[in-house]
Amino acid sequence: MLLQLTLLCLTVSAAIAERFPVEIAQFDAVATAQHAIRQDVDESYRLPTETVPSHYTINLWTEVHEGKVDFHGSVKIVLKVVETTDTITVHNRGLSITFAILERIEEDSFSIVEEPTWSLDVQRELLIFQFTSPLELGNYELTITYNGRLQTSTSTGFFRKLYREENNVQRYIASTQFQPTYARMAFPCYDEPSLKATFTVSITHHSSYNAVSNMPLDGEPVPDIENPDFVTTHFQPTQIMSTYLLAFAITNFENKKAANQQIHARPDAIEHTEFALQVGVDILYAFNVYTDISYYNYKPQIAQIAIPDWGTGAMENWGLVTYGEPVLLFDPTVNTYRTMTDIVTIIGHEYAHQWFGNLVTANWWQYIWLNEGFATLYGYLGAHLAYPEDNYLSLFQPHYVLPTLRSDSSDSTRPMNWNAATPAEISALFDGVAYGKAGCILNMFRVVLGENSWRAGIKKYLQSRALATATPDDLYTGLQEGLSDDLSTLPEGSTVKETMESWTTAAGYPVLNVRRNYLNEDVLISQGRFFADRVSTNDHVWYIPYNFAHEGNASFELNSFDWLTTRAARLTIDVEPEQWLLFNRQQFGFYRVNYDTRNWRLLTDALIASSASFHPQNRAQLIDDAFYLARANQLDFSVVLEMMFALRNDHEYLPWAAGNNVLTYLYNKLRGTDNYEPFTLYVNELIEEIYHTLEIVTVDENESLQQKYIKQTISWWACKIGTADCLTKTKETLQEAVRGNVIVHPDVSSIVYCYGAHSATDQEFVWLYQRMFNSKNPAERTLLIDAMGCSQQNNQLTAFLTTSIGSGVGVQVNYYDSERTRVIQAVYSGSRTGVDALIEFLNDWADEVIYRLGQPVFNNAIAAIASRTNTPDELSRLKELFDTVQSLAPVAVIEAALATVQANFDWHGSLEGLIVAEFLKIFFNGNKI
């Protein structure tokens, strides 16, 4: 109780006695696309084609400085009637229209047509203006005045956020997120990407605040005639663009400048924007050179702004890029190399959009991969171009290729080209297919076509469609022209369109099956769609680019390619029977490769004998392919477990990134069971040699980015399996930090704080909490929240969980809403001790959790507990929780949780589970490989 009171007394802001909404999840680049395979869409959601816009003049009035959510607005839409009609239809969501008038434009004169009536199709979000007689063809201006409300429960449309200043005063700000269909929440508009126009924005706000938008100011803010405490900020007209790229923010932020770039953040965080500002300068320059199309040909400046409590999202608004604070603010004294990597690659992603999405926009949402796929790839390529010494492009494999191969292997995944009509359907398209898969496919063709031809084709694509919209055919045309007369890189007789469409129109991806005839030099290759849970036939034929290396010619250069354009083919390869054969050098191709049993054995033996004989990306590929092929019952799982022994002598991050995924899977299956101890010995065998080469609680200034990644991976596993040296060093390092009240080097802080918290005294735990509480850096706060979830002390975890709901009279907290949910996640993710603490907490506070954090948070907590339930005793505790909470847990949630637990139990009796158990038994008894 003393610890709980200590934590609660440290907090300083009033508890908010309301239901806390769950923050909208940011687009997940590697999320599984959960779509039924269908293509019918309701075209009635699309706007009629009789009118098209050309310019918007938008005036807004807000009192957000006082936290007020009501705002007023007017919009003048210059439009053209291209077909006779007696209605004008635009989009509107949640805005209350107060007045409308239509004027005819003839040369420079305006004449009133009429004040139309209007109606709203709420389901389709269509605002329909009805005129008494048909409108003649020509130009008009439609003026609409309206009232609206800033969003407070979502971060979409025109929304309000708050932050706390040093003196704990709450400050409110307003910002926007219009992609994909949210501009209609701020002003009535033609909210479809192909209906581009120019925009002139003016915003009336309190004089203590300032406003920013896509364009520079048009003069100084003008005092408001009706209220001297307010001013109106006018902005220059924009370039022609889609509605979803318009942006503005009203804040009390400060800014920094460099070249033609600016960056905006709250006053107590502006000093932490220097890094992101310089990254923006460097990456924009790299893209200007790479595309040979200067950004400044179309925009006079670019600004970035850090939005508080906006998670890790970002949005590429043309000229005003918005970010959640964790991916823009960087304090080198507390932020890790991972935060730095996120900032660099996310700025790369958003700046790539200035060309791919802003300059050239996907014609309709079904082609959103034209925007997001390029930005995903060029987020890493742009970072690599700007900072080649850090080799950011190599991280594309563990961050996107491997995760996307995992997520795109279900029968519910969609093709890259996929139509949508309703706002919900459109939002669902921003998934792992649009981001991860599209980025991987584009990278594959970048490699195959060759960098010079690819860049030439991209330049033609961008130039031909500049300020317009595009379909995949436009991209194919540009790339075809970029090849010029050199068509040797394509399958014989094929075009870029035919080749790429074999990938963009099909769901999933192929597995390339390789079967050797060891009596001669024949090799049979065949293709079929890869499914994560079964072997299946498939009618689709991909045009698969391939190459290979073998023991007699172990070259992994990306200098030659052939194509499989049929179901199967016979090759003749000069490789000796006792030598290994490997396809897909550097895993450039987006597919898996399966071999006959003998070749898998040859590859495994060679990897274990000398992993350095293979390219790091191929070492990662082999582990990942073997693992998922085994899980799909296409390979014996013992091959995976044996191949993992190659990691014993591997000091590269990429193979360990793949191996880490395998170990995490096995840990989740085996923790708490009889096979857990053999598993820990197995992990120790893999990490022991490399662990002793690492200084896990200190950082050498000469460590490379990749070395930092591998050090964290190895040290996490060392501490997770209870290595005494790791636990002792992290504990002592935390104790030293507490005694001296000093920070731990950020690049080792996650491991030190987490495993230091394992056995932390109450004083040490409170120290961690107080650091989090006092921190104004969102990434550091998240790291510390996660670390406190690692505690093994029930009383500490209970007190920590209590702060998430601010329970009790007079209790005060200073969390953002999203951080409250993060506390719950940190505790159940920390260990089984945390899971048990959460169960006890929910037994007492389930109703408060639902009230404060929302039903989805409670439901997700139940699902997380179930996924971590491996034994009958743990199941009993879960069932006792269900008995306690009763109807607070929906029946469907309980049924899903029990099904998850049963699947965990069933795994041990599956072929995979039995193979793992037998392997670990043999290993435990001393028969090591």
mmCIF file with all atom_site columns, N, CA, C and O in Angstrom, residues 303-344:
data_model
loop_
_atom_site.group_PDB
_atom_site.id
_atom_site.type_symbol
_atom_site.label_atom_id
_atom_site.label_alt_id
_atom_site.label_comp_id
_atom_site.label_asym_id
_atom_site.label_entity_id
_atom_site.label_seq_id
_atom_site.pdbx_PDB_ins_code
_atom_site.Cartn_x
_atom_site.Cartn_y
_atom_site.Cartn_z
_atom_site.occupancy
_atom_site.B_iso_or_equiv
_atom_site.pdbx_formal_charge
_atom_site.auth_seq_id
_atom_site.auth_comp_id
_atom_site.auth_asym_id
_atom_site.auth_atom_id
_atom_site.pdbx_PDB_model_num
ATOM 1   N N  . ALA A 1 303 ? 7.328  21.857 -44.203 1.00 0.00 ? 303 ALA A N  1
ATOM 2   C CA . ALA A 1 303 ? 7.371  21.964 -42.749 1.00 0.00 ? 303 ALA A CA 1
ATOM 3   C C  . ALA A 1 303 ? 6.980  20.623 -42.141 1.00 0.00 ? 303 ALA A C  1
ATOM 4   O O  . ALA A 1 303 ? 6.223  19.840 -42.735 1.00 0.00 ? 303 ALA A O  1
ATOM 5   N N  . GLN A 1 304 ? 7.521  20.375 -40.938 1.00 0.00 ? 304 GLN A N  1
ATOM 6   C CA . GLN A 1 304 ? 7.150  19.210 -40.151 1.00 0.00 ? 304 GLN A CA 1
ATOM 7   C C  . GLN A 1 304 ? 6.600  19.696 -38.817 1.00 0.00 ? 304 GLN A C  1
ATOM 8   O O  . GLN A 1 304 ? 7.044  20.711 -38.290 1.00 0.00 ? 304 GLN A O  1
ATOM 9   N N  . ILE A 1 305 ? 5.651  18.955 -38.263 1.00 0.00 ? 305 ILE A N  1
ATOM 10  C CA . ILE A 1 305 ? 5.065  19.346 -36.986 1.00 0.00 ? 305 ILE A CA 1
ATOM 11  C C  . ILE A 1 305 ? 4.833  18.110 -36.139 1.00 0.00 ? 305 ILE A C  1
ATOM 12  O O  . ILE A 1 305 ? 4.396  17.065 -36.645 1.00 0.00 ? 305 ILE A O  1
ATOM 13  N N  . ALA A 1 306 ? 5.155  18.213 -34.844 1.00 0.00 ? 306 ALA A N  1
ATOM 14  C CA . ALA A 1 306 ? 5.015  17.110 -33.893 1.00 0.00 ? 306 ALA A CA 1
ATOM 15  C C  . ALA A 1 306 ? 3.725  17.285 -33.104 1.00 0.00 ? 306 ALA A C  1
ATOM 16  O O  . ALA A 1 306 ? 3.570  18.267 -32.369 1.00 0.00 ? 306 ALA A O  1
ATOM 17  N N  . ILE A 1 307 ? 2.803  16.331 -33.243 1.00 0.00 ? 307 ILE A N  1
ATOM 18  C CA . ILE A 1 307 ? 1.495  16.410 -32.597 1.00 0.00 ? 307 ILE A CA 1
ATOM 19  C C  . ILE A 1 307 ? 1.511  15.582 -31.316 1.00 0.00 ? 307 ILE A C  1
ATOM 20  O O  . ILE A 1 307 ? 1.785  14.377 -31.363 1.00 0.00 ? 307 ILE A O  1
ATOM 21  N N  . PRO A 1 308 ? 1.214  16.176 -30.170 1.00 0.00 ? 308 PRO A N  1
ATOM 22  C CA . PRO A 1 308 ? 1.190  15.405 -28.917 1.00 0.00 ? 308 PRO A CA 1
ATOM 23  C C  . PRO A 1 308 ? 0.078  14.359 -28.924 1.00 0.00 ? 308 PRO A C  1
ATOM 24  O O  . PRO A 1 308 ? -0.990 14.568 -29.515 1.00 0.00 ? 308 PRO A O  1
ATOM 25  N N  . ASP A 1 309 ? 0.330  13.244 -28.255 1.00 0.00 ? 309 ASP A N  1
ATOM 26  C CA . ASP A 1 309 ? -0.660 12.182 -28.037 1.00 0.00 ? 309 ASP A CA 1
ATOM 27  C C  . ASP A 1 309 ? -1.265 11.693 -29.349 1.00 0.00 ? 309 ASP A C  1
ATOM 28  O O  . ASP A 1 309 ? -2.444 11.387 -29.427 1.00 0.00 ? 309 ASP A O  1
ATOM 29  N N  . TRP A 1 310 ? -0.425 11.590 -30.380 1.00 0.00 ? 310 TRP A N  1
ATOM 30  C CA . TRP A 1 310 ? -0.887 11.114 -31.687 1.00 0.00 ? 310 TRP A CA 1
ATOM 31  C C  . TRP A 1 310 ? -0.211 9.795  -32.036 1.00 0.00 ? 310 TRP A C  1
ATOM 32  O O  . TRP A 1 310 ? -0.167 9.406  -33.191 1.00 0.00 ? 310 TRP A O  1
ATOM 33  N N  . GLY A 1 311 ? 0.316  9.119  -31.026 1.00 0.00 ? 311 GLY A N  1
ATOM 34  C CA . GLY A 1 311 ? 0.947  7.834  -31.261 1.00 0.00 ? 311 GLY A CA 1
ATOM 35  C C  . GLY A 1 311 ? 2.181  7.952  -32.128 1.00 0.00 ? 311 GLY A C  1
ATOM 36  O O  . GLY A 1 311 ? 2.916  8.938  -32.078 1.00 0.00 ? 311 GLY A O  1
ATOM 37  N N  . THR A 1 312 ? 2.397  6.930  -32.955 1.00 0.00 ? 312 THR A N  1
ATOM 38  C CA . THR A 1 312 ? 3.566  6.915  -33.839 1.00 0.00 ? 312 THR A CA 1
ATOM 39  C C  . THR A 1 312 ? 3.150  7.095  -35.296 1.00 0.00 ? 312 THR A C  1
ATOM 40  O O  . THR A 1 312 ? 3.836  6.642  -36.205 1.00 0.00 ? 312 THR A O  1
ATOM 41  N N  . GLY A 1 313 ? 2.030  7.748  -35.500 1.00 0.00 ? 313 GLY A N  1
ATOM 42  C CA . GLY A 1 313 ? 1.560  7.973  -36.862 1.00 0.00 ? 313 GLY A CA 1
ATOM 43  C C  . GLY A 1 313 ? 2.276  9.134  -37.526 1.00 0.00 ? 313 GLY A C  1
ATOM 44  O O  . GLY A 1 313 ? 3.001  9.902  -36.894 1.00 0.00 ? 313 GLY A O  1
ATOM 45  N N  . ALA A 1 314 ? 2.076  9.256  -38.814 1.00 0.00 ? 314 ALA A N  1
ATOM 46  C CA . ALA A 1 314 ? 2.612  10.372 -39.584 1.00 0.00 ? 314 ALA A CA 1
ATOM 47  C C  . ALA A 1 314 ? 1.770  10.507 -40.842 1.00 0.00 ? 314 ALA A C  1
ATOM 48  O O  . ALA A 1 314 ? 1.130  9.539  -41.273 1.00 0.00 ? 314 ALA A O  1
ATOM 49  N N  . MET A 1 315 ? 1.758  11.696 -41.414 1.00 0.00 ? 315 MET A N  1
ATOM 50  C CA . MET A 1 315 ? 0.948  11.947 -42.609 1.00 0.00 ? 315 MET A CA 1
ATOM 51  C C  . MET A 1 315 ? 1.666  12.933 -43.509 1.00 0.00 ? 315 MET A C  1
ATOM 52  O O  . MET A 1 315 ? 2.170  13.965 -43.068 1.00 0.00 ? 315 MET A O  1
ATOM 53  N N  . GLU A 1 316 ? 1.659  12.594 -44.815 1.00 0.00 ? 316 GLU A N  1
ATOM 54  C CA . GLU A 1 316 ? 2.519  13.258 -45.786 1.00 0.00 ? 316 GLU A CA 1
ATOM 55  C C  . GLU A 1 316 ? 1.947  14.530 -46.383 1.00 0.00 ? 316 GLU A C  1
ATOM 56  O O  . GLU A 1 316 ? 2.375  14.965 -47.464 1.00 0.00 ? 316 GLU A O  1
ATOM 57  N N  . ASN A 1 317 ? 1.008  15.212 -45.738 1.00 0.00 ? 317 ASN A N  1
ATOM 58  C CA . ASN A 1 317 ? 0.392  16.418 -46.292 1.00 0.00 ? 317 ASN A CA 1
ATOM 59  C C  . ASN A 1 317 ? 1.419  17.260 -47.040 1.00 0.00 ? 317 ASN A C  1
ATOM 60  O O  . ASN A 1 317 ? 2.502  17.539 -46.518 1.00 0.00 ? 317 ASN A O  1
ATOM 61  N N  . TRP A 1 318 ? 1.044  17.681 -48.225 1.00 0.00 ? 318 TRP A N  1
ATOM 62  C CA . TRP A 1 318 ? 2.003  18.302 -49.141 1.00 0.00 ? 318 TRP A CA 1
ATOM 63  C C  . TRP A 1 318 ? 2.426  19.678 -48.618 1.00 0.00 ? 318 TRP A C  1
ATOM 64  O O  . TRP A 1 318 ? 1.689  20.651 -48.728 1.00 0.00 ? 318 TRP A O  1
ATOM 65  N N  . GLY A 1 319 ? 3.605  19.721 -48.033 1.00 0.00 ? 319 GLY A N  1
ATOM 66  C CA . GLY A 1 319 ? 4.138  20.967 -47.504 1.00 0.00 ? 319 GLY A CA 1
ATOM 67  C C  . GLY A 1 319 ? 4.038  21.085 -46.000 1.00 0.00 ? 319 GLY A C  1
ATOM 68  O O  . GLY A 1 319 ? 4.728  21.913 -45.400 1.00 0.00 ? 319 GLY A O  1
ATOM 69  N N  . LEU A 1 320 ? 3.179  20.269 -45.345 1.00 0.00 ? 320 LEU A N  1
ATOM 70  C CA . LEU A 1 320 ? 3.079  20.262 -43.881 1.00 0.00 ? 320 LEU A CA 1
ATOM 71  C C  . LEU A 1 320 ? 2.899  18.819 -43.432 1.00 0.00 ? 320 LEU A C  1
ATOM 72  O O  . LEU A 1 320 ? 1.791  18.310 -43.341 1.00 0.00 ? 320 LEU A O  1
ATOM 73  N N  . VAL A 1 321 ? 4.002  18.174 -43.132 1.00 0.00 ? 321 VAL A N  1
ATOM 74  C CA . VAL A 1 321 ? 3.975  16.774 -42.741 1.00 0.00 ? 321 VAL A CA 1
ATOM 75  C C  . VAL A 1 321 ? 3.738  16.690 -41.236 1.00 0.00 ? 321 VAL A C  1
ATOM 76  O O  . VAL A 1 321 ? 4.442  17.335 -40.453 1.00 0.00 ? 321 VAL A O  1
ATOM 77  N N  . THR A 1 322 ? 2.745  15.912 -40.835 1.00 0.00 ? 322 THR A N  1
ATOM 78  C CA . THR A 1 322 ? 2.405  15.780 -39.426 1.00 0.00 ? 322 THR A CA 1
ATOM 79  C C  . THR A 1 322 ? 2.923  14.449 -38.885 1.00 0.00 ? 322 THR A C  1
ATOM 80  O O  . THR A 1 322 ? 2.906  13.431 -39.583 1.00 0.00 ? 322 THR A O  1
ATOM 81  N N  . TYR A 1 323 ? 3.376  14.468 -37.628 1.00 0.00 ? 323 TYR A N  1
ATOM 82  C CA . TYR A 1 323 ? 3.935  13.275 -36.976 1.00 0.00 ? 323 TYR A CA 1
ATOM 83  C C  . TYR A 1 323 ? 3.431  13.201 -35.548 1.00 0.00 ? 323 TYR A C  1
ATOM 84  O O  . TYR A 1 323 ? 3.222  14.232 -34.889 1.00 0.00 ? 323 TYR A O  1
ATOM 85  N N  . GLY A 1 324 ? 3.304  11.987 -35.042 1.00 0.00 ? 324 GLY A N  1
ATOM 86  C CA . GLY A 1 324 ? 3.219  11.810 -33.608 1.00 0.00 ? 324 GLY A CA 1
ATOM 87  C C  . GLY A 1 324 ? 4.569  12.144 -33.002 1.00 0.00 ? 324 GLY A C  1
ATOM 88  O O  . GLY A 1 324 ? 5.628  11.911 -33.606 1.00 0.00 ? 324 GLY A O  1
ATOM 89  N N  . GLU A 1 325 ? 4.570  12.698 -31.802 1.00 0.00 ? 325 GLU A N  1
ATOM 90  C CA . GLU A 1 325 ? 5.824  13.148 -31.208 1.00 0.00 ? 325 GLU A CA 1
ATOM 91  C C  . GLU A 1 325 ? 6.910  12.072 -31.119 1.00 0.00 ? 325 GLU A C  1
ATOM 92  O O  . GLU A 1 325 ? 8.087  12.376 -31.333 1.00 0.00 ? 325 GLU A O  1
ATOM 93  N N  . PRO A 1 326 ? 6.579  10.796 -30.822 1.00 0.00 ? 326 PRO A N  1
ATOM 94  C CA . PRO A 1 326 ? 7.662  9.808  -30.672 1.00 0.00 ? 326 PRO A CA 1
ATOM 95  C C  . PRO A 1 326 ? 8.490  9.582  -31.918 1.00 0.00 ? 326 PRO A C  1
ATOM 96  O O  . PRO A 1 326 ? 9.612  9.090  -31.827 1.00 0.00 ? 326 PRO A O  1
ATOM 97  N N  . VAL A 1 327 ? 7.949  9.926  -33.097 1.00 0.00 ? 327 VAL A N  1
ATOM 98  C CA . VAL A 1 327 ? 8.702  9.684  -34.329 1.00 0.00 ? 327 VAL A CA 1
ATOM 99  C C  . VAL A 1 327 ? 9.225  10.984 -34.941 1.00 0.00 ? 327 VAL A C  1
ATOM 100 O O  . VAL A 1 327 ? 9.592  11.024 -36.107 1.00 0.00 ? 327 VAL A O  1
ATOM 101 N N  . LEU A 1 328 ? 9.272  12.056 -34.134 1.00 0.00 ? 328 LEU A N  1
ATOM 102 C CA . LEU A 1 328 ? 9.881  13.294 -34.629 1.00 0.00 ? 328 LEU A CA 1
ATOM 103 C C  . LEU A 1 328 ? 10.844 13.903 -33.605 1.00 0.00 ? 328 LEU A C  1
ATOM 104 O O  . LEU A 1 328 ? 11.855 14.489 -33.984 1.00 0.00 ? 328 LEU A O  1
ATOM 105 N N  . LEU A 1 329 ? 10.535 13.743 -32.324 1.00 0.00 ? 329 LEU A N  1
ATOM 106 C CA . LEU A 1 329 ? 11.388 14.319 -31.295 1.00 0.00 ? 329 LEU A CA 1
ATOM 107 C C  . LEU A 1 329 ? 12.526 13.371 -30.948 1.00 0.00 ? 329 LEU A C  1
ATOM 108 O O  . LEU A 1 329 ? 12.309 12.176 -30.751 1.00 0.00 ? 329 LEU A O  1
ATOM 109 N N  . PHE A 1 330 ? 13.734 13.911 -30.863 1.00 0.00 ? 330 PHE A N  1
ATOM 110 C CA . PHE A 1 330 ? 14.892 13.088 -30.532 1.00 0.00 ? 330 PHE A CA 1
ATOM 111 C C  . PHE A 1 330 ? 15.787 13.830 -29.556 1.00 0.00 ? 330 PHE A C  1
ATOM 112 O O  . PHE A 1 330 ? 16.339 14.885 -29.874 1.00 0.00 ? 330 PHE A O  1
ATOM 113 N N  . ASP A 1 331 ? 15.914 13.256 -28.367 1.00 0.00 ? 331 ASP A N  1
ATOM 114 C CA . ASP A 1 331 ? 16.818 13.764 -27.340 1.00 0.00 ? 331 ASP A CA 1
ATOM 115 C C  . ASP A 1 331 ? 17.934 12.742 -27.181 1.00 0.00 ? 331 ASP A C  1
ATOM 116 O O  . ASP A 1 331 ? 17.701 11.639 -26.681 1.00 0.00 ? 331 ASP A O  1
ATOM 117 N N  . PRO A 1 332 ? 19.148 13.041 -27.626 1.00 0.00 ? 332 PRO A N  1
ATOM 118 C CA . PRO A 1 332 ? 20.219 12.036 -27.611 1.00 0.00 ? 332 PRO A CA 1
ATOM 119 C C  . PRO A 1 332 ? 20.580 11.544 -26.214 1.00 0.00 ? 332 PRO A C  1
ATOM 120 O O  . PRO A 1 332 ? 21.229 10.508 -26.077 1.00 0.00 ? 332 PRO A O  1
ATOM 121 N N  . THR A 1 333 ? 20.146 12.253 -25.176 1.00 0.00 ? 333 THR A N  1
ATOM 122 C CA . THR A 1 333 ? 20.459 11.789 -23.824 1.00 0.00 ? 333 THR A CA 1
ATOM 123 C C  . THR A 1 333 ? 19.507 10.708 -23.344 1.00 0.00 ? 333 THR A C  1
ATOM 124 O O  . THR A 1 333 ? 19.825 10.001 -22.374 1.00 0.00 ? 333 THR A O  1
ATOM 125 N N  . VAL A 1 334 ? 18.341 10.571 -23.981 1.00 0.00 ? 334 VAL A N  1
ATOM 126 C CA . VAL A 1 334 ? 17.375 9.576  -23.498 1.00 0.00 ? 334 VAL A CA 1
ATOM 127 C C  . VAL A 1 334 ? 16.816 8.679  -24.592 1.00 0.00 ? 334 VAL A C  1
ATOM 128 O O  . VAL A 1 334 ? 16.277 7.605  -24.297 1.00 0.00 ? 334 VAL A O  1
ATOM 129 N N  . ASN A 1 335 ? 16.903 9.082  -25.847 1.00 0.00 ? 335 ASN A N  1
ATOM 130 C CA . ASN A 1 335 ? 16.300 8.313  -26.920 1.00 0.00 ? 335 ASN A CA 1
ATOM 131 C C  . ASN A 1 335 ? 17.291 7.342  -27.535 1.00 0.00 ? 335 ASN A C  1
ATOM 132 O O  . ASN A 1 335 ? 18.473 7.653  -27.700 1.00 0.00 ? 335 ASN A O  1
ATOM 133 N N  . THR A 1 336 ? 16.797 6.174  -27.928 1.00 0.00 ? 336 THR A N  1
ATOM 134 C CA . THR A 1 336 ? 17.646 5.079  -28.364 1.00 0.00 ? 336 THR A CA 1
ATOM 135 C C  . THR A 1 336 ? 17.914 5.133  -29.862 1.00 0.00 ? 336 THR A C  1
ATOM 136 O O  . THR A 1 336 ? 17.295 5.893  -30.610 1.00 0.00 ? 336 THR A O  1
ATOM 137 N N  . TYR A 1 337 ? 18.828 4.257  -30.271 1.00 0.00 ? 337 TYR A N  1
ATOM 138 C CA . TYR A 1 337 ? 19.123 4.112  -31.694 1.00 0.00 ? 337 TYR A CA 1
ATOM 139 C C  . TYR A 1 337 ? 17.889 3.660  -32.466 1.00 0.00 ? 337 TYR A C  1
ATOM 140 O O  . TYR A 1 337 ? 17.739 3.958  -33.654 1.00 0.00 ? 337 TYR A O  1
ATOM 141 N N  . ARG A 1 338 ? 16.993 2.940  -31.803 1.00 0.00 ? 338 ARG A N  1
ATOM 142 C CA . ARG A 1 338 ? 15.760 2.521  -32.475 1.00 0.00 ? 338 ARG A CA 1
ATOM 143 C C  . ARG A 1 338 ? 14.862 3.720  -32.748 1.00 0.00 ? 338 ARG A C  1
ATOM 144 O O  . ARG A 1 338 ? 14.225 3.808  -33.803 1.00 0.00 ? 338 ARG A O  1
ATOM 145 N N  . THR A 1 339 ? 14.769 4.633  -31.808 1.00 0.00 ? 339 THR A N  1
ATOM 146 C CA . THR A 1 339 ? 14.022 5.869  -32.051 1.00 0.00 ? 339 THR A CA 1
ATOM 147 C C  . THR A 1 339 ? 14.646 6.635  -33.210 1.00 0.00 ? 339 THR A C  1
ATOM 148 O O  . THR A 1 339 ? 13.937 7.156  -34.088 1.00 0.00 ? 339 THR A O  1
ATOM 149 N N  . MET A 1 340 ? 15.966 6.717  -33.224 1.00 0.00 ? 340 MET A N  1
ATOM 150 C CA . MET A 1 340 ? 16.660 7.388  -34.315 1.00 0.00 ? 340 MET A CA 1
ATOM 151 C C  . MET A 1 340 ? 16.331 6.725  -35.652 1.00 0.00 ? 340 MET A C  1
ATOM 152 O O  . MET A 1 340 ? 16.037 7.415  -36.647 1.00 0.00 ? 340 MET A O  1
ATOM 153 N N  . THR A 1 341 ? 16.372 5.400  -35.688 1.00 0.00 ? 341 THR A N  1
ATOM 154 C CA . THR A 1 341 ? 16.052 4.680  -36.919 1.00 0.00 ? 341 THR A CA 1
ATOM 155 C C  . THR A 1 341 ? 14.625 4.961  -37.356 1.00 0.00 ? 341 THR A C  1
ATOM 156 O O  . THR A 1 341 ? 14.357 5.190  -38.542 1.00 0.00 ? 341 THR A O  1
ATOM 157 N N  . ASP A 1 342 ? 13.695 4.939  -36.401 1.00 0.00 ? 342 ASP A N  1
ATOM 158 C CA . ASP A 1 342 ? 12.295 5.227  -36.729 1.00 0.00 ? 342 ASP A CA 1
ATOM 159 C C  . ASP A 1 342 ? 12.154 6.624  -37.320 1.00 0.00 ? 342 ASP A C  1
ATOM 160 O O  . ASP A 1 342 ? 11.446 6.821  -38.322 1.00 0.00 ? 342 ASP A O  1
ATOM 161 N N  . ILE A 1 343 ? 12.795 7.591  -36.703 1.00 0.00 ? 343 ILE A N  1
ATOM 162 C CA . ILE A 1 343 ? 12.687 8.965  -37.187 1.00 0.00 ? 343 ILE A CA 1
ATOM 163 C C  . ILE A 1 343 ? 13.225 9.081  -38.611 1.00 0.00 ? 343 ILE A C  1
ATOM 164 O O  . ILE A 1 343 ? 12.582 9.668  -39.489 1.00 0.00 ? 343 ILE A O  1
ATOM 165 N N  . VAL A 1 344 ? 14.390 8.516  -38.848 1.00 0.00 ? 344 VAL A N  1
ATOM 166 C CA . VAL A 1 344 ? 15.017 8.642  -40.171 1.00 0.00 ? 344 VAL A CA 1
ATOM 167 C C  . VAL A 1 344 ? 14.165 7.958  -41.236 1.00 0.00 ? 344 VAL A C  1
ATOM 168 O O  . VAL A 1 344 ? 13.898 8.529  -42.303 1.00 0.00 ? 344 VAL A O  1
#
